[in-house]
Amino acid sequence: LNYDYDEGSETWPFFLLTVILMGLIPLTIMQLYRLIFANDSLETKEELQEDELYAKLGKLDTKQEILEFRMKYDNKNQISKVFNWRNLIVIVGWAFVALLVQRISNNDAIKQAAVGIFDPYELLGISVSASDRDIKSAYRKLSVKFHPDKLSKDLSQEERTSMEEKYVQITKAYEALTDEVIKENFLKYGHPDGPQSMSHGIALPKFLVEGSASPLLILFYVALLGIILPYLVGKWWTKTQSYTKKGIHTKTASYFVDRLVNYKPSEIVTVDLIIKWLSHAEEFKLFYPDLTPADFEELLHDHINRINSNEKGPNRNVVKFRIVAKCHSILLGFLDIAAGFRNLDVANYALDTFKCIVQAVPNSPKAQILQLPNVNKEQFENGSVDDIYTLGKLFTFDDEKIGKILGIKDKKQLDHTLSVASNIPHIRLIKADFVVPGETQVTPLSTPHISLKVLIRSAKHKIIQTEHIPESMLAESQDFEHMRDPFAMVNEQPLIPYSYAPFFPTMRRSAWCCLVSLQKDNKLIQTPVMVNRLSFQNLSKSFDKRQVKMIGKDIEGFKPEDWVIGTIKIPLGQPAPQQTGTVFFRVVVKSTDYFGSDLDFTMAMHVKE
Amino acid sequence: LSYNQNNKQIALLDPETETETPQTNIAQINKLTADLIAESNPNFTPQPKEEASKLIKNLFETGLKQIKQNKLPDALKSITLAIQMAKRKRTSYEAFGIQLQELQFMLRQKIDLQLLLGKFVDALEDLEFLLGTGMASNDVFIRKTDALLKLKKFQLAKVAAERGLSLHPNDTKLKALMMECNRNLVEFNG
Amino acid sequence: NQAMTRRYDAITKRKEVCIKEW
């Protein structure tokens, strides 16, 4: 009924230590994990080389403004990984722990209490893992030494008493480890004689609870439980609720849903329409509450048409860079929503919009050429040669002629442009199958996935037909590991390197987006699948179509084993139909960053018993 | 909403704030109202009106005659007029199935004329309309692929041919068009 | 019937957009 306060500072340091460590240890582990593992500095040599190549290509054409912007926003993440509040709290926390531990070890009162703890192993001088035999022999040895009858006669009274006490302790220790009843006592109460005196108290010094500091303490608790805690929880809750799983603001998502619900099929989708919708994103409003969607639309158009926005107002370019950089996640969220509405057209145009924004090129039939650097637009568009729309067609001409077509007079500039053009990855389909792991065909209600074998090649390379690639290079291993997880092999491919995108505000990696639709109703059947891993090694091969010759059906000097075959696997969201027959699917593999890098083909799924 | 007692039409009180859907709904209601008011027969049915059918048929047959006489631009005009006549004379409560079939029938003729006369974008849009009404027959895809090829949109032509072949796998004309698309694409991509 | 008419009437606008895009 009567509680003692912790006058001797015996217990409150332990209480405080426990409370601090409860939070500190998980936080420390989390921060260490972040620092060490969350880097993508775990890149392979090949990945680093490719990254360097594209970074070099892009740097030449990137304006100073954008480089500065990148320095500010890309590096911000790097630095903040080490110098942030959480790390500071961790360091301060551990320093405090050290202080507490030191205080505890210097506290005599605690030491005294510790001394009173009954430790039979220590008394008998044996280790904790000693066997029964060791216990017996240790007791025998010590009892011989300390037995009252065996004590020497010339010891003083005090020494005698202490020896006798010691003997009693030793006997008790032995019994605590061997005798059943006493052992039970020891295990239950920590002492062989049964429950010792226990004191209940409050692990806080008196001054905090009853003294002058007590109103402060009450205030502290009230603030913590009544104000700080609800505020933090509320803030976290609204933050979680405001963003969808794909990382876009819920208001943005509901705007897109509204647009698609009210979308009339009579309205043709265009990139301009999608940009109009994008400009209503809540994220932009949060960045710049003073600007309207019309402003954002204008800025996006400025970006695509490579107009300097600073002429319209101070610092508008920075505003433009920020919203353009944000378009990446908003467009991906929009793509997801379009897939939810099964709208193939909108999804296709969303990806076209992506390309336009990344390359800062309007969506025209000539975009493939206009994405190259140093192109003289007027000269190219008014050129007298047959209309050239594709990089592939461009590379049928010799370098000098290309210079004339693109209106590039400077040799160095031309070389650079050709270098960029030959490093834009083109994707060629070698083989496309519906695969059911462990089966040779697709059976009703099985779960097939789409397996694509592709060749990443340069527009400069001679076309390699499927017949030129031996089947052995396309076959996949049939071992158990592969059956268990057929998608694992995709992750063994290197990360796609950084894009050549000198007009995009941040460094980015390109990706391909796979859309699958049913030919029967022309609607998407599932959410888009992103491809982030493919080897670009083939791009550096010298296999110029202007020089390589054909010998009948074979290509002179072509060694298939020198080339890397890429694999794309698209899981299907639904099982094969119940009835046998043929179902046609349209597969669109579209690049998010480059024009001319797409695949669009039809696959037949033959469902057989 | 406001209601006009004289012509029995409704209108939005504040048209600026409303989105398109309510405006469309109101326009529909008003048209229906106007049609009903203009209806003189108290026992009207969804049967298509004889009078209108005659007018439309006349214009259409004029067009067919002009085709036989090889006056293609005139034929196109006649058939376009026939379609416009249908839109004007037919009321919204006449059977939808019949109106749709009538329009589809006339459009097919119109599309063929447009293709012959080199109006490929017009033909393409009419074909898209037919596809949108659920008409996915092989001739629609054949004509769509053809129009796109003539417009040099080889990739889009291939997409149309592929869809056509998915729905009509044995159609020889589509197969031939597919080969033509591929031939053109090879050239297009260098 | 009215939806069909609206869709048919949209053809003119669609043509304009198409030509502009291409």
PDB file of N, CA, C and O in Angstrom, chain A residues 558-580:
ATOM      1  N   PHE A 558      28.426 -13.801 -89.816  1.00  0.00           N
ATOM      2  CA  PHE A 558      27.545 -13.714 -88.655  1.00  0.00           C
ATOM      3  C   PHE A 558      27.740 -14.926 -87.759  1.00  0.00           C
ATOM      4  O   PHE A 558      27.587 -16.066 -88.178  1.00  0.00           O
ATOM      5  N   LYS A 559      28.121 -14.676 -86.502  1.00  0.00           N
ATOM      6  CA  LYS A 559      28.286 -15.757 -85.531  1.00  0.00           C
ATOM      7  C   LYS A 559      27.236 -15.580 -84.439  1.00  0.00           C
ATOM      8  O   LYS A 559      27.373 -14.705 -83.579  1.00  0.00           O
ATOM      9  N   PRO A 560      26.210 -16.412 -84.462  1.00  0.00           N
ATOM     10  CA  PRO A 560      25.127 -16.198 -83.505  1.00  0.00           C
ATOM     11  C   PRO A 560      25.574 -16.232 -82.043  1.00  0.00           C
ATOM     12  O   PRO A 560      25.022 -15.516 -81.210  1.00  0.00           O
ATOM     13  N   GLU A 561      26.613 -17.025 -81.747  1.00  0.00           N
ATOM     14  CA  GLU A 561      27.009 -17.135 -80.349  1.00  0.00           C
ATOM     15  C   GLU A 561      27.627 -15.847 -79.801  1.00  0.00           C
ATOM     16  O   GLU A 561      27.742 -15.664 -78.596  1.00  0.00           O
ATOM     17  N   ASP A 562      28.015 -14.931 -80.690  1.00  0.00           N
ATOM     18  CA  ASP A 562      28.543 -13.645 -80.220  1.00  0.00           C
ATOM     19  C   ASP A 562      27.457 -12.693 -79.759  1.00  0.00           C
ATOM     20  O   ASP A 562      27.730 -11.655 -79.167  1.00  0.00           O
ATOM     21  N   TRP A 563      26.210 -13.058 -80.091  1.00  0.00           N
ATOM     22  CA  TRP A 563      25.100 -12.162 -79.783  1.00  0.00           C
ATOM     23  C   TRP A 563      24.351 -12.639 -78.547  1.00  0.00           C
ATOM     24  O   TRP A 563      24.266 -13.821 -78.282  1.00  0.00           O
ATOM     25  N   VAL A 564      23.784 -11.676 -77.820  1.00  0.00           N
ATOM     26  CA  VAL A 564      23.040 -12.010 -76.606  1.00  0.00           C
ATOM     27  C   VAL A 564      21.544 -12.010 -76.924  1.00  0.00           C
ATOM     28  O   VAL A 564      21.026 -11.040 -77.485  1.00  0.00           O
ATOM     29  N   ILE A 565      20.885 -13.101 -76.576  1.00  0.00           N
ATOM     30  CA  ILE A 565      19.429 -13.170 -76.767  1.00  0.00           C
ATOM     31  C   ILE A 565      18.764 -12.774 -75.456  1.00  0.00           C
ATOM     32  O   ILE A 565      19.080 -13.323 -74.402  1.00  0.00           O
ATOM     33  N   GLY A 566      17.888 -11.817 -75.538  1.00  0.00           N
ATOM     34  CA  GLY A 566      17.203 -11.364 -74.332  1.00  0.00           C
ATOM     35  C   GLY A 566      15.904 -12.134 -74.132  1.00  0.00           C
ATOM     36  O   GLY A 566      15.320 -12.643 -75.087  1.00  0.00           O
ATOM     37  N   THR A 567      15.465 -12.215 -72.891  1.00  0.00           N
ATOM     38  CA  THR A 567      14.202 -12.897 -72.594  1.00  0.00           C
ATOM     39  C   THR A 567      13.256 -11.944 -71.889  1.00  0.00           C
ATOM     40  O   THR A 567      13.642 -11.255 -70.942  1.00  0.00           O
ATOM     41  N   ILE A 568      12.045 -11.921 -72.382  1.00  0.00           N
ATOM     42  CA  ILE A 568      10.997 -11.157 -71.696  1.00  0.00           C
ATOM     43  C   ILE A 568       9.903 -12.152 -71.335  1.00  0.00           C
ATOM     44  O   ILE A 568       9.449 -12.922 -72.188  1.00  0.00           O
ATOM     45  N   LYS A 569       9.507 -12.156 -70.077  1.00  0.00           N
ATOM     46  CA  LYS A 569       8.428 -13.068 -69.676  1.00  0.00           C
ATOM     47  C   LYS A 569       7.254 -12.255 -69.162  1.00  0.00           C
ATOM     48  O   LYS A 569       7.411 -11.409 -68.284  1.00  0.00           O
ATOM     49  N   ILE A 570       6.109 -12.516 -69.711  1.00  0.00           N
ATOM     50  CA  ILE A 570       4.912 -11.790 -69.302  1.00  0.00           C
ATOM     51  C   ILE A 570       3.957 -12.773 -68.643  1.00  0.00           C
ATOM     52  O   ILE A 570       3.401 -13.649 -69.313  1.00  0.00           O
ATOM     53  N   PRO A 571       3.748 -12.658 -67.336  1.00  0.00           N
ATOM     54  CA  PRO A 571       2.781 -13.552 -66.704  1.00  0.00           C
ATOM     55  C   PRO A 571       1.372 -13.162 -67.147  1.00  0.00           C
ATOM     56  O   PRO A 571       1.102 -11.979 -67.392  1.00  0.00           O
ATOM     57  N   LEU A 572       0.497 -14.152 -67.282  1.00  0.00           N
ATOM     58  CA  LEU A 572      -0.878 -13.848 -67.668  1.00  0.00           C
ATOM     59  C   LEU A 572      -1.752 -13.854 -66.425  1.00  0.00           C
ATOM     60  O   LEU A 572      -1.640 -14.753 -65.598  1.00  0.00           O
ATOM     61  N   GLY A 573      -2.601 -12.853 -66.317  1.00  0.00           N
ATOM     62  CA  GLY A 573      -3.411 -12.695 -65.117  1.00  0.00           C
ATOM     63  C   GLY A 573      -4.542 -13.688 -64.988  1.00  0.00           C
ATOM     64  O   GLY A 573      -5.206 -13.758 -63.962  1.00  0.00           O
ATOM     65  N   GLN A 574      -4.812 -14.445 -66.057  1.00  0.00           N
ATOM     66  CA  GLN A 574      -5.909 -15.402 -65.981  1.00  0.00           C
ATOM     67  C   GLN A 574      -5.484 -16.729 -66.601  1.00  0.00           C
ATOM     68  O   GLN A 574      -4.588 -16.758 -67.426  1.00  0.00           O
ATOM     69  N   PRO A 575      -6.140 -17.825 -66.191  1.00  0.00           N
ATOM     70  CA  PRO A 575      -5.738 -19.122 -66.765  1.00  0.00           C
ATOM     71  C   PRO A 575      -6.260 -19.283 -68.195  1.00  0.00           C
ATOM     72  O   PRO A 575      -7.047 -18.477 -68.674  1.00  0.00           O
ATOM     73  N   ALA A 576      -5.767 -20.331 -68.858  1.00  0.00           N
ATOM     74  CA  ALA A 576      -6.203 -20.620 -70.222  1.00  0.00           C
ATOM     75  C   ALA A 576      -7.693 -20.967 -70.203  1.00  0.00           C
ATOM     76  O   ALA A 576      -8.210 -21.429 -69.190  1.00  0.00           O
ATOM     77  N   PRO A 577      -8.411 -20.712 -71.312  1.00  0.00           N
ATOM     78  CA  PRO A 577      -9.851 -21.005 -71.316  1.00  0.00           C
ATOM     79  C   PRO A 577     -10.145 -22.489 -71.131  1.00  0.00           C
ATOM     80  O   PRO A 577      -9.274 -23.327 -71.301  1.00  0.00           O
ATOM     81  N   GLN A 578     -11.401 -22.760 -70.797  1.00  0.00           N
ATOM     82  CA  GLN A 578     -11.797 -24.131 -70.522  1.00  0.00           C
ATOM     83  C   GLN A 578     -11.933 -24.951 -71.791  1.00  0.00           C
ATOM     84  O   GLN A 578     -11.679 -26.151 -71.820  1.00  0.00           O
ATOM     85  N   GLN A 579     -12.375 -24.263 -72.886  1.00  0.00           N
ATOM     86  CA  GLN A 579     -12.597 -25.006 -74.129  1.00  0.00           C
ATOM     87  C   GLN A 579     -11.328 -25.033 -74.947  1.00  0.00           C
ATOM     88  O   GLN A 579     -10.521 -24.107 -74.893  1.00  0.00           O
ATOM     89  N   THR A 580     -11.185 -26.099 -75.718  1.00  0.00           N
ATOM     90  CA  THR A 580     -10.034 -26.162 -76.619  1.00  0.00           C
ATOM     91  C   THR A 580     -10.314 -25.238 -77.796  1.00  0.00           C
ATOM     92  O   THR A 580     -11.456 -24.868 -78.065  1.00  0.00           O
TER      93      THR A 580
END
